[in-house]
mmCIF file of C-alpha atoms in Angstrom:
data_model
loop_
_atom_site.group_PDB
_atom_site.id
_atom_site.type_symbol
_atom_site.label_atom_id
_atom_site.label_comp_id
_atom_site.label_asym_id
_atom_site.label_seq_id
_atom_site.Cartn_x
_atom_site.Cartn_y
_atom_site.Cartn_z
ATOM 1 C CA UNK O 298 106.324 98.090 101.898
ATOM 2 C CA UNK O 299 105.226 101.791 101.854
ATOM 3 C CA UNK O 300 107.275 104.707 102.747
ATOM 4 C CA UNK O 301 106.051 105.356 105.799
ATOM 5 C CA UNK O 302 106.626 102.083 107.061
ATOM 6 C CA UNK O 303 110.796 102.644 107.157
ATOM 7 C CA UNK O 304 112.079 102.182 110.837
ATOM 8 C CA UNK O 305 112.053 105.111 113.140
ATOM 9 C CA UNK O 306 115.380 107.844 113.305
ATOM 10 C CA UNK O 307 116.152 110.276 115.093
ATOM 11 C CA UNK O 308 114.796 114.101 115.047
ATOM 12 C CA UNK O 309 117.635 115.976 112.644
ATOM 13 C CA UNK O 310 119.717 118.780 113.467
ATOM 14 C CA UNK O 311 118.082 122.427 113.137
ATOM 15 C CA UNK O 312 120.564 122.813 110.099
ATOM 16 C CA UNK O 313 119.336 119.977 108.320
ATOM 17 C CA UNK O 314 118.448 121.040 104.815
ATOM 18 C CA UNK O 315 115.019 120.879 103.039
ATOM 19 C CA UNK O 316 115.384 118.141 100.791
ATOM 20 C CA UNK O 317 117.019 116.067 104.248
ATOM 21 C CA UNK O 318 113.423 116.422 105.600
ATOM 22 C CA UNK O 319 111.657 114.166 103.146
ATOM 23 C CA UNK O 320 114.046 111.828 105.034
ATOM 24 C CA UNK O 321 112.331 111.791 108.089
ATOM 25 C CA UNK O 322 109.876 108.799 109.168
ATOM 26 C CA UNK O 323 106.881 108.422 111.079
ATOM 27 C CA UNK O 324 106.862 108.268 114.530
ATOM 28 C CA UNK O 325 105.316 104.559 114.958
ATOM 29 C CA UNK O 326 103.619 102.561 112.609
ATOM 30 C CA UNK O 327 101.104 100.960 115.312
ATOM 31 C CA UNK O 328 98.388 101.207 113.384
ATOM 32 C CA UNK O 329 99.369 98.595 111.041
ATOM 33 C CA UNK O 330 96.604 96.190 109.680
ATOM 34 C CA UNK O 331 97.605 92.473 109.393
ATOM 35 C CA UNK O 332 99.191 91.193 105.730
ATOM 36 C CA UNK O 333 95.519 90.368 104.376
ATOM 37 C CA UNK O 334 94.373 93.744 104.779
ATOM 38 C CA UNK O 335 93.877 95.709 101.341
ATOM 39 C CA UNK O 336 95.020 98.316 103.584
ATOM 40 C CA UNK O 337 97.845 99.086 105.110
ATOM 41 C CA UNK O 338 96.227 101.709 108.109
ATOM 42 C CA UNK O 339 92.554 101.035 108.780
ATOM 43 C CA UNK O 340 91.765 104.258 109.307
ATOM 44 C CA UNK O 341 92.203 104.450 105.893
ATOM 45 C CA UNK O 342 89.029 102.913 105.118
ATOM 46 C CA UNK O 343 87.343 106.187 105.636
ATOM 47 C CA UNK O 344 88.906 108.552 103.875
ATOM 48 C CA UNK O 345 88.754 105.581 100.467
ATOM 49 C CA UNK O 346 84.927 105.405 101.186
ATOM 50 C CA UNK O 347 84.542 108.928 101.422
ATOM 51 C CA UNK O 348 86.486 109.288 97.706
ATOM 52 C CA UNK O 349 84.823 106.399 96.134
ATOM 53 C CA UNK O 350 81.526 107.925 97.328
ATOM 54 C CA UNK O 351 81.615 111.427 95.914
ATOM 55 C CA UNK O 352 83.203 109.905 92.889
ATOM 56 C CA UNK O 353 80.000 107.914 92.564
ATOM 57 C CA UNK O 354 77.814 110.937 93.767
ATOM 58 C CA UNK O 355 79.892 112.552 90.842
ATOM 59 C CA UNK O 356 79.295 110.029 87.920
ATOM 60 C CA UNK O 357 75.527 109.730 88.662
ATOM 61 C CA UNK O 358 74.773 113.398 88.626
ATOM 62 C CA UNK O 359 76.364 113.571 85.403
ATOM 63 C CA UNK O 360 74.920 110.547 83.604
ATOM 64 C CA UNK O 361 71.344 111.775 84.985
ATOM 65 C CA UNK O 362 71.130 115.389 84.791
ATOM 66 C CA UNK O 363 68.997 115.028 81.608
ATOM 67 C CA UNK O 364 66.499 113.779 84.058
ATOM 68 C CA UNK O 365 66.960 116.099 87.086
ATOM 69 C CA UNK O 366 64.778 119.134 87.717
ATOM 70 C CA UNK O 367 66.884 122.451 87.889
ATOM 71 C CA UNK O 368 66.610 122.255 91.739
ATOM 72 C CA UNK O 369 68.668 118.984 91.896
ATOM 73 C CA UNK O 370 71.149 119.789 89.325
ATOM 74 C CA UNK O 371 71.674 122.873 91.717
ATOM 75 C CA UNK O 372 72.424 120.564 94.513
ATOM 76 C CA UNK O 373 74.316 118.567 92.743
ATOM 77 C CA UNK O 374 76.823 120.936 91.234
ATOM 78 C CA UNK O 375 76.829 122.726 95.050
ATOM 79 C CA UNK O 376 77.840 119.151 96.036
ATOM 80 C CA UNK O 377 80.370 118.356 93.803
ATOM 81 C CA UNK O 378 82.390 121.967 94.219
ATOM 82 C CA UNK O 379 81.453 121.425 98.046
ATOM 83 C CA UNK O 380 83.315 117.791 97.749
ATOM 84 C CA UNK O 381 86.088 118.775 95.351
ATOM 85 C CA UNK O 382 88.347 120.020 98.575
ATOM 86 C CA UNK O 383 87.808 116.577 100.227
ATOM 87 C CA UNK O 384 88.997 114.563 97.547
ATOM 88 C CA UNK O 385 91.802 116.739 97.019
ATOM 89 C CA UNK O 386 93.037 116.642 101.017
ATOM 90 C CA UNK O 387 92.425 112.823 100.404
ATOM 91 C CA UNK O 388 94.321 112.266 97.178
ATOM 92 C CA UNK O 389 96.924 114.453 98.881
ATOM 93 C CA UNK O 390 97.231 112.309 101.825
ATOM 94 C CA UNK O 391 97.391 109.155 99.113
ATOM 95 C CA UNK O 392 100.101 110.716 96.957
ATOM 96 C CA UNK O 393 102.322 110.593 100.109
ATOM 97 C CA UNK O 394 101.819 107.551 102.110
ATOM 98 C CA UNK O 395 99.618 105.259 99.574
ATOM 99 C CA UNK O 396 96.609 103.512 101.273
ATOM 100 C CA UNK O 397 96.797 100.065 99.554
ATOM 101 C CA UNK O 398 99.322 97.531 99.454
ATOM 102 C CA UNK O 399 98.755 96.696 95.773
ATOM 103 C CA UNK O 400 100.285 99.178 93.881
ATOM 104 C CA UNK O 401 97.390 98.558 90.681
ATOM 105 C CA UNK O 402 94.830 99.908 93.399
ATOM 106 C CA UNK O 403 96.679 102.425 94.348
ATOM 107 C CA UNK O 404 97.090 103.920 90.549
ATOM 108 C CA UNK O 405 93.174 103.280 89.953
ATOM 109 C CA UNK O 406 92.607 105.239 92.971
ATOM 110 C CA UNK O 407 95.303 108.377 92.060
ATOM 111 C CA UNK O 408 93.145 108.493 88.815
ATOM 112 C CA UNK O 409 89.633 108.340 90.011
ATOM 113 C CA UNK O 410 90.833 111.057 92.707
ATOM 114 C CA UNK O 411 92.485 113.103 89.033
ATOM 115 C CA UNK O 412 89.109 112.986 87.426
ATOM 116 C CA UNK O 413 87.909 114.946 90.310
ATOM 117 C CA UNK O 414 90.388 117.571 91.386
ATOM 118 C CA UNK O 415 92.667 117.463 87.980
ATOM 119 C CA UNK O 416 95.771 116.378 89.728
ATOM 120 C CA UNK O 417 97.581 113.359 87.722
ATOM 121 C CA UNK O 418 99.281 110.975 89.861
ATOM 122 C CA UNK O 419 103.225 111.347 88.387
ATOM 123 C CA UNK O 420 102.760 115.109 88.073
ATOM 124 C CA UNK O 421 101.339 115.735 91.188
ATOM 125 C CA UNK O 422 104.270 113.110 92.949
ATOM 126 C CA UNK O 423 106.498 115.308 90.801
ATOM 127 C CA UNK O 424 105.198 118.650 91.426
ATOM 128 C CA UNK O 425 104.201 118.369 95.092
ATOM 129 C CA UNK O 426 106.203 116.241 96.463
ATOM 130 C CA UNK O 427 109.524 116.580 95.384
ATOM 131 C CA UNK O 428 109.473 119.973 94.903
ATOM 132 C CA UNK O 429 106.948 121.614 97.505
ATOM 133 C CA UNK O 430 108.576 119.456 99.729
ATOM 134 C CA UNK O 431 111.818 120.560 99.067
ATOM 135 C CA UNK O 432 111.212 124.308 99.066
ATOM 136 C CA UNK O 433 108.038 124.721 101.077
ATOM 137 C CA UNK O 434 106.887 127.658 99.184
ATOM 138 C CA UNK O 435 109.953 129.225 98.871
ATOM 139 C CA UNK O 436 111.117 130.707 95.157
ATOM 140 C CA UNK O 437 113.142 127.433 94.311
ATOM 141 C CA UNK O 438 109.052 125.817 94.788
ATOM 142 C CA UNK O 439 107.584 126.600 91.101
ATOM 143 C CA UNK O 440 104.252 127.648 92.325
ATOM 144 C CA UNK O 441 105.582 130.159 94.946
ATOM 145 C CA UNK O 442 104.134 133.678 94.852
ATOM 146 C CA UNK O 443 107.680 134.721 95.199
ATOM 147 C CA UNK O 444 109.031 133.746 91.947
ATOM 148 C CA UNK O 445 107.060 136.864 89.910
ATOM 149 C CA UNK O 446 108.807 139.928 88.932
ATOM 150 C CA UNK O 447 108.529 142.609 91.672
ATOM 151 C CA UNK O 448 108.220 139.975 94.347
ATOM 152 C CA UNK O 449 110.714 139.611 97.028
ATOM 153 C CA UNK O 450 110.978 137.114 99.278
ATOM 154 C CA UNK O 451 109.833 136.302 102.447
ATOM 155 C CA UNK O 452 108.346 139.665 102.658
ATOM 156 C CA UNK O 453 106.758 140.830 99.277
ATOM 157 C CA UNK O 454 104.649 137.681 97.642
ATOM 158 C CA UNK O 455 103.034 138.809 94.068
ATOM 159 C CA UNK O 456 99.288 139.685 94.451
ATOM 160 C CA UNK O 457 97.021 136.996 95.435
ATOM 161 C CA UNK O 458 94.629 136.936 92.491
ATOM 162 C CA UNK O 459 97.487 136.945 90.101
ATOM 163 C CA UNK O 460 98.714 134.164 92.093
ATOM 164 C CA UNK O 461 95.870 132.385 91.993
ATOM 165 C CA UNK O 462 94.744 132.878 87.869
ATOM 166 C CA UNK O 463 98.516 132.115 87.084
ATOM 167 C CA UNK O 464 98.768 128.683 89.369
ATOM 168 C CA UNK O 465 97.331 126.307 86.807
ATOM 169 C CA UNK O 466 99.239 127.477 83.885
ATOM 170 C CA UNK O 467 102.546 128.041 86.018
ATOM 171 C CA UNK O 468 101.956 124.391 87.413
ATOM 172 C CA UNK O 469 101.773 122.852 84.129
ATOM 173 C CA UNK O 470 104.307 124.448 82.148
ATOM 174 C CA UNK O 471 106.558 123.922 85.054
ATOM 175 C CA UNK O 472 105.805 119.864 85.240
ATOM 176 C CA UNK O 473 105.806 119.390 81.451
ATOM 177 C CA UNK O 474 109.134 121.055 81.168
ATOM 178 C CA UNK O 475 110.543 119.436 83.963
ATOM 179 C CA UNK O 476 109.129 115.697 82.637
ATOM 180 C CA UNK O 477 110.772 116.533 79.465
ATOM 181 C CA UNK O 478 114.392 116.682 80.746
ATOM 182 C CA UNK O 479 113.587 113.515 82.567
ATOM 183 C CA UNK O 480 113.030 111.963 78.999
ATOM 184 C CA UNK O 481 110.372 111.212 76.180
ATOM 185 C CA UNK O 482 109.031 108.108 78.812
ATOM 186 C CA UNK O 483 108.346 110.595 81.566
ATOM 187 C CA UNK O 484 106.751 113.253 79.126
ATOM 188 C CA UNK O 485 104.371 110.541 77.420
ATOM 189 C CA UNK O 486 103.187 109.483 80.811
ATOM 190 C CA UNK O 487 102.607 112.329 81.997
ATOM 191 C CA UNK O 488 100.398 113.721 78.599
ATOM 192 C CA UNK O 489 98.531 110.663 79.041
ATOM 193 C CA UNK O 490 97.836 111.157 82.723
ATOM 194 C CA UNK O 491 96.704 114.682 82.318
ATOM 195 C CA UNK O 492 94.650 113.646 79.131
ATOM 196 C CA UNK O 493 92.744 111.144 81.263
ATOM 197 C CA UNK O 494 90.407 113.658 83.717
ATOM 198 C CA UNK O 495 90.019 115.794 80.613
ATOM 199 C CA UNK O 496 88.148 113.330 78.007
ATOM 200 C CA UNK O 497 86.792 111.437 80.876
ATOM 201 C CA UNK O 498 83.581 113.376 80.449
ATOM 202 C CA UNK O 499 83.764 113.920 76.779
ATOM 203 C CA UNK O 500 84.314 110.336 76.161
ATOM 204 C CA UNK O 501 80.667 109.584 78.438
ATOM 205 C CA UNK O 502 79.280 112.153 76.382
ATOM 206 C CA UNK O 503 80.589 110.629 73.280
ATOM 207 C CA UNK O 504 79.557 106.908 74.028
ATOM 208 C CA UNK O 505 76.081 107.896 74.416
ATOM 209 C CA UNK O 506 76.459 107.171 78.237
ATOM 210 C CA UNK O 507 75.773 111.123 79.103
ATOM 211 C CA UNK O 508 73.099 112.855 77.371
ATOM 212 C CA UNK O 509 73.651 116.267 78.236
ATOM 213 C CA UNK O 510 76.834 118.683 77.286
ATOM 214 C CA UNK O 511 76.130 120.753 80.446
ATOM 215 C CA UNK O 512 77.366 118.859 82.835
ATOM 216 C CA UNK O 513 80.621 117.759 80.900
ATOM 217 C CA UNK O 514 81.485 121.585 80.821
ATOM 218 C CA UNK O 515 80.531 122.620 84.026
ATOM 219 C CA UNK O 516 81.639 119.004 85.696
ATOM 220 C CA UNK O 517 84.606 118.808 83.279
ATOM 221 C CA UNK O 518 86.633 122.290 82.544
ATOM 222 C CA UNK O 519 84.742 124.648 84.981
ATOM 223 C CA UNK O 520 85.109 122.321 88.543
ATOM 224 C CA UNK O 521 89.187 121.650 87.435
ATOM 225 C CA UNK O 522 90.082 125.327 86.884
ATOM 226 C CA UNK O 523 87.974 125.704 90.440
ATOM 227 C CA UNK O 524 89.755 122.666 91.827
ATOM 228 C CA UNK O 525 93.133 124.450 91.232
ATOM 229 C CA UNK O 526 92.301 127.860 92.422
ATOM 230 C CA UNK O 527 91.088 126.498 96.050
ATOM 231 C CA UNK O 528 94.420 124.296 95.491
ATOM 232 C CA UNK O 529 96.306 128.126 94.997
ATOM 233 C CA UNK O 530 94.458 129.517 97.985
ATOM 234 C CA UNK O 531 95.120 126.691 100.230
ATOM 235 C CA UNK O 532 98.827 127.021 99.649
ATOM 236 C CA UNK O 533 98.594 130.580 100.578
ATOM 237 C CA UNK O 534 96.320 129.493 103.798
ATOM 238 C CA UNK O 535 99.408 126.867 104.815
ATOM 239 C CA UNK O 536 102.228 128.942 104.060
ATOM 240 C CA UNK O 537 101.285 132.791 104.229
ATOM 241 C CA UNK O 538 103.524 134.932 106.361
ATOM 242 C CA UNK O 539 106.421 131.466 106.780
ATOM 243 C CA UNK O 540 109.959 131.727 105.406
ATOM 244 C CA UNK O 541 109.949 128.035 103.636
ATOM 245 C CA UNK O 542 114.021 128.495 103.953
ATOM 246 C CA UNK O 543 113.691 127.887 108.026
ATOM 247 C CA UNK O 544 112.903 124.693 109.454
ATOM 248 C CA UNK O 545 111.226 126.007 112.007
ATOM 249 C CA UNK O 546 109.037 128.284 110.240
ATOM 250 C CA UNK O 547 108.135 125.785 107.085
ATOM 251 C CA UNK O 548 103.973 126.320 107.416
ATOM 252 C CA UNK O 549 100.786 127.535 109.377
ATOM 253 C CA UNK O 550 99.385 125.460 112.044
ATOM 254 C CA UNK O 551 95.687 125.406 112.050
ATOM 255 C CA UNK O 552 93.551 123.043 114.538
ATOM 256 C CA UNK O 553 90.212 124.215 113.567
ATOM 257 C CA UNK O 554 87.941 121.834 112.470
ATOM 258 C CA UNK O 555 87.814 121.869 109.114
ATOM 259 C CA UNK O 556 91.899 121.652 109.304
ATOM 260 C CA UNK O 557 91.544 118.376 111.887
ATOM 261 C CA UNK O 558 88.971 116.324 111.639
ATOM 262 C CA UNK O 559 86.901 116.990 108.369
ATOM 263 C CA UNK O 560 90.277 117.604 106.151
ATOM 264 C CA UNK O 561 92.167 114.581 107.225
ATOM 265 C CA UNK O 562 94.684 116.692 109.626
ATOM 266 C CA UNK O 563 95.818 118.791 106.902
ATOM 267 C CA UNK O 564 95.535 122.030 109.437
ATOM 268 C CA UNK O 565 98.867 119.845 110.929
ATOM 269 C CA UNK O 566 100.516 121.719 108.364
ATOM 270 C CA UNK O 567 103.701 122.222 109.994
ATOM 271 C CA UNK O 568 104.426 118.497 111.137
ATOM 272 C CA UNK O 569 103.554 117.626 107.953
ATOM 273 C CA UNK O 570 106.626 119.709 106.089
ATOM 274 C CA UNK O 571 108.881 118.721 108.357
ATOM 275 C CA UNK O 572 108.102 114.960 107.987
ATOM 276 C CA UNK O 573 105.826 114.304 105.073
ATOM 277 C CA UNK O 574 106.139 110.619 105.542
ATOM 278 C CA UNK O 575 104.406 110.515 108.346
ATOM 279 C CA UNK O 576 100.645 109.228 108.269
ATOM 280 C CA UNK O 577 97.881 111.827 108.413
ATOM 281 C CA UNK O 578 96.561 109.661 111.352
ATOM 282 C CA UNK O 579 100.144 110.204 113.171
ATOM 283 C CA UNK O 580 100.742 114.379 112.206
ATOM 284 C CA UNK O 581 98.383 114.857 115.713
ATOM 285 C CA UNK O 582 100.893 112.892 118.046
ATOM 286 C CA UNK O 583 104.134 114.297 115.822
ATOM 287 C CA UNK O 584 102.528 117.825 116.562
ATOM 288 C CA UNK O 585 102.344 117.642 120.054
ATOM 289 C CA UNK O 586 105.771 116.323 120.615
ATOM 290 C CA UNK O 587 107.882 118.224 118.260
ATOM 291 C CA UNK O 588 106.267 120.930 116.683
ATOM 292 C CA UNK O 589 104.040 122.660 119.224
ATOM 293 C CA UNK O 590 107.019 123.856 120.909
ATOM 294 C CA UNK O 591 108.743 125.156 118.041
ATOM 295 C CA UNK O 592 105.941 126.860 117.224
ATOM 296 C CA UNK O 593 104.788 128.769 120.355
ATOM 297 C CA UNK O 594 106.200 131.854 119.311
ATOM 298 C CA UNK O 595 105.808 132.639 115.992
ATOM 299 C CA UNK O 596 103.675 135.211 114.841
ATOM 300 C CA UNK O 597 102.828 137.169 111.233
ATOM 301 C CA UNK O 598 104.378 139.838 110.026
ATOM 302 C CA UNK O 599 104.490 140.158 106.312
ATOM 303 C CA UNK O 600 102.478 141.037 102.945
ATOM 304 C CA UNK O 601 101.463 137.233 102.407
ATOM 305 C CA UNK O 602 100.318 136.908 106.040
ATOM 306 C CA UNK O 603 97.709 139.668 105.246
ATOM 307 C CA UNK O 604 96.847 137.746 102.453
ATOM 308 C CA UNK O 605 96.532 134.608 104.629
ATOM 309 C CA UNK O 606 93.960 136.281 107.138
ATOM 310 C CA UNK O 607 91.555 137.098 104.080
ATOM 311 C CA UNK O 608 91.970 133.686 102.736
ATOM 312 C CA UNK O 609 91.332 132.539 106.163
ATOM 313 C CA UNK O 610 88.302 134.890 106.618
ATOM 314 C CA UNK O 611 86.535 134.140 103.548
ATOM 315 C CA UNK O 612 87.298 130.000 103.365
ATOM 316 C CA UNK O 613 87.618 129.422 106.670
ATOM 317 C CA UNK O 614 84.015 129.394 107.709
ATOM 318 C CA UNK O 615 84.006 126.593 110.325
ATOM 319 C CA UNK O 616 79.917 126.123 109.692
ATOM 320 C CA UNK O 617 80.946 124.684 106.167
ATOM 321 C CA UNK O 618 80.948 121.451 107.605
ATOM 322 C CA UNK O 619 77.100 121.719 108.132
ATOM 323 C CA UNK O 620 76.598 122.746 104.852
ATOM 324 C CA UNK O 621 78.252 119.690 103.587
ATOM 325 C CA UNK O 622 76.572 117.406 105.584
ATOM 326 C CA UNK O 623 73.154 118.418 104.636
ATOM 327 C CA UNK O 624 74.076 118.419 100.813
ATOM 328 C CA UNK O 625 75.000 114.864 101.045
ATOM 329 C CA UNK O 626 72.095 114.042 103.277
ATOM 330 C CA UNK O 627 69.853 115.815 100.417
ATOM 331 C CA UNK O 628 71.830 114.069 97.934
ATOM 332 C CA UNK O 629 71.479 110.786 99.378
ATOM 333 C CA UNK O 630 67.887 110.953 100.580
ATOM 334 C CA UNK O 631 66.829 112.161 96.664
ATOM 335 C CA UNK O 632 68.992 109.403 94.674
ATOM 336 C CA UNK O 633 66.528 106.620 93.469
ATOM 337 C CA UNK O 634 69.161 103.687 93.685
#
């Protein structure tokens, strides 16, 4: 039975601690599919398709690009960056409240989501939620812009393009050195987990199954060091201008939608810290009842706030949801399956 299927508590105390919130539970579990279900939500079913399809998209642009024109390897690499935020709001959603009820599906699925976005399953369990959803950005979490030298928090983040070049590296060292005091078991899985998006490629290549070096660079090491920079700037877009010490002030609320409906409910930011069991399907209904409120009045006032709105104004583009759908329509209409 999955995590977010315990029974329903209680709403804590204001003084409840950080690590107390990854206590919490979701607010019903209605949506429940019967025992023969793969799935354990049916909603679910969208968000897996929508993986499994741009990880297809994905692997046949690679093992063709020999034979694409340079117009459709254009598309296809605008597709794949386009896509790389998707599958990293849906292995995100995964990581926390797993869609299957077999737990083998559930690891092929982390890794087919890792080859993508560059996220393996223990470290990003490790990393994300146990400790950004214990500090919620604050300089306890290891990828906070407040743990840098001249920083001071909540008021003073480090700049955001240091931020963002350093979040990879920071991320890593951080996870490696924290698998290594959990012992050699949790180190070795780890390596082997990260190794697996990296030689993915290289491996095709190798076999003889991709013909082309191009796309294993640009597929391989370019769209992962992309895949964690948009990762870096949507932490900033969640938690820039919040004190991640205050309950009530844990992340950003945005119901655009790109943040709603095309990113899984990820713009429910807020509900989400406070009770990251809860099903992305649920964080709308959990919003309204006990986070609007709490939320009314807050308003920006810091360095990182600033930092937000630019994020916001560059990457926030609501008409990227256009854009997306006519790259996949391109995509789909120039495929010869």
């Amino acid at each position: 039975m999955p995590r977010a299927m315990s029974a329903e508590r209680e709403s804590p105390e204001p003084r409840v601690s950080a690590r107390d919130l990854n206590d919490m539970s979701p607010p019903s579990t209605d949506a429940l599919t019967p025992g023969f279900w793969p799935f354990w939500f049916l909603i679910d079913v969208w968000p897996a398709t929508q993986a499994i399809a741009c990880f297809s998209i994905f692997v046949w642009s690679v093992v063709n690009w020999h034979r694409m024109s340079l117009s459709d390897r254009c598309l296809y690499t605008l597709t794949h960056m386009l896509f790389l935020r998707w599958v990293n709001v849906i292995h995100h959603n995964h990581v926390h409240v797993e869609m299957f009820r077999h737990t083998v599906v559930n690891e092929v699925f982390h890794h087919m989501c890792a080859i993508i976005d560059n996220l393996p399953p223990s470290g990003f369990r490790l990393k994300h939620v146990k400790n950004h959803h214990s500090y919620h950005h604050a300089p306890e979490d290891w990828n906070s812009p407040f743990i840098f030298a001249g920083s001071r928090f909540p008021d003073r983040p480090v700049h955001p393009v240091y931020y963002v070049v350093t979040f990879e590296l920071m991320a890593i060292c951080a996870t490696f050195l924290e698998m290594a005091k959990r012992g050699p078991w949790c180190l070795a899985r780890f390596g082997l987990e990260y190794m697996v998006p990296v030689v993915f490629l290289p491996l095709l290549y190798t076999l003889g199954v991709v013909h082309d070096l191009t796309p294993v660079i640009l597929f391989g090491f370019v769209s992962h060091r992309l895949s964690l920079f948009v990762l870096a700037i949507a932490n900033i877009i969640h938690h820039g201008g919040r004190n991640g010490r205050d309950r009530n002030d844990l992340a950003n609320t945005d119901l655009s939608l790109n943040g709603t409906k095309l990113d899984f409910n990820v713009g429910y930011h807020a509900a989400h810290h406070l009770a990251p069991r809860v099903h992305w399907s649920q964080l709308p209904e959990y919003h309204k009842k006990r986070v609007g409120p709490m939320y009314a009045k807050k308003t920006f006032s810091n360095q990182e706030a600033e930092n937000r709105r630019l994020f916001v104004q560059i990457f926030g583009d609501r008409h990227l949801a256009s854009v997306c759908a006519w790259v996949l329509f391109r995509c789909v209409w120039s495929a010869p399956f």
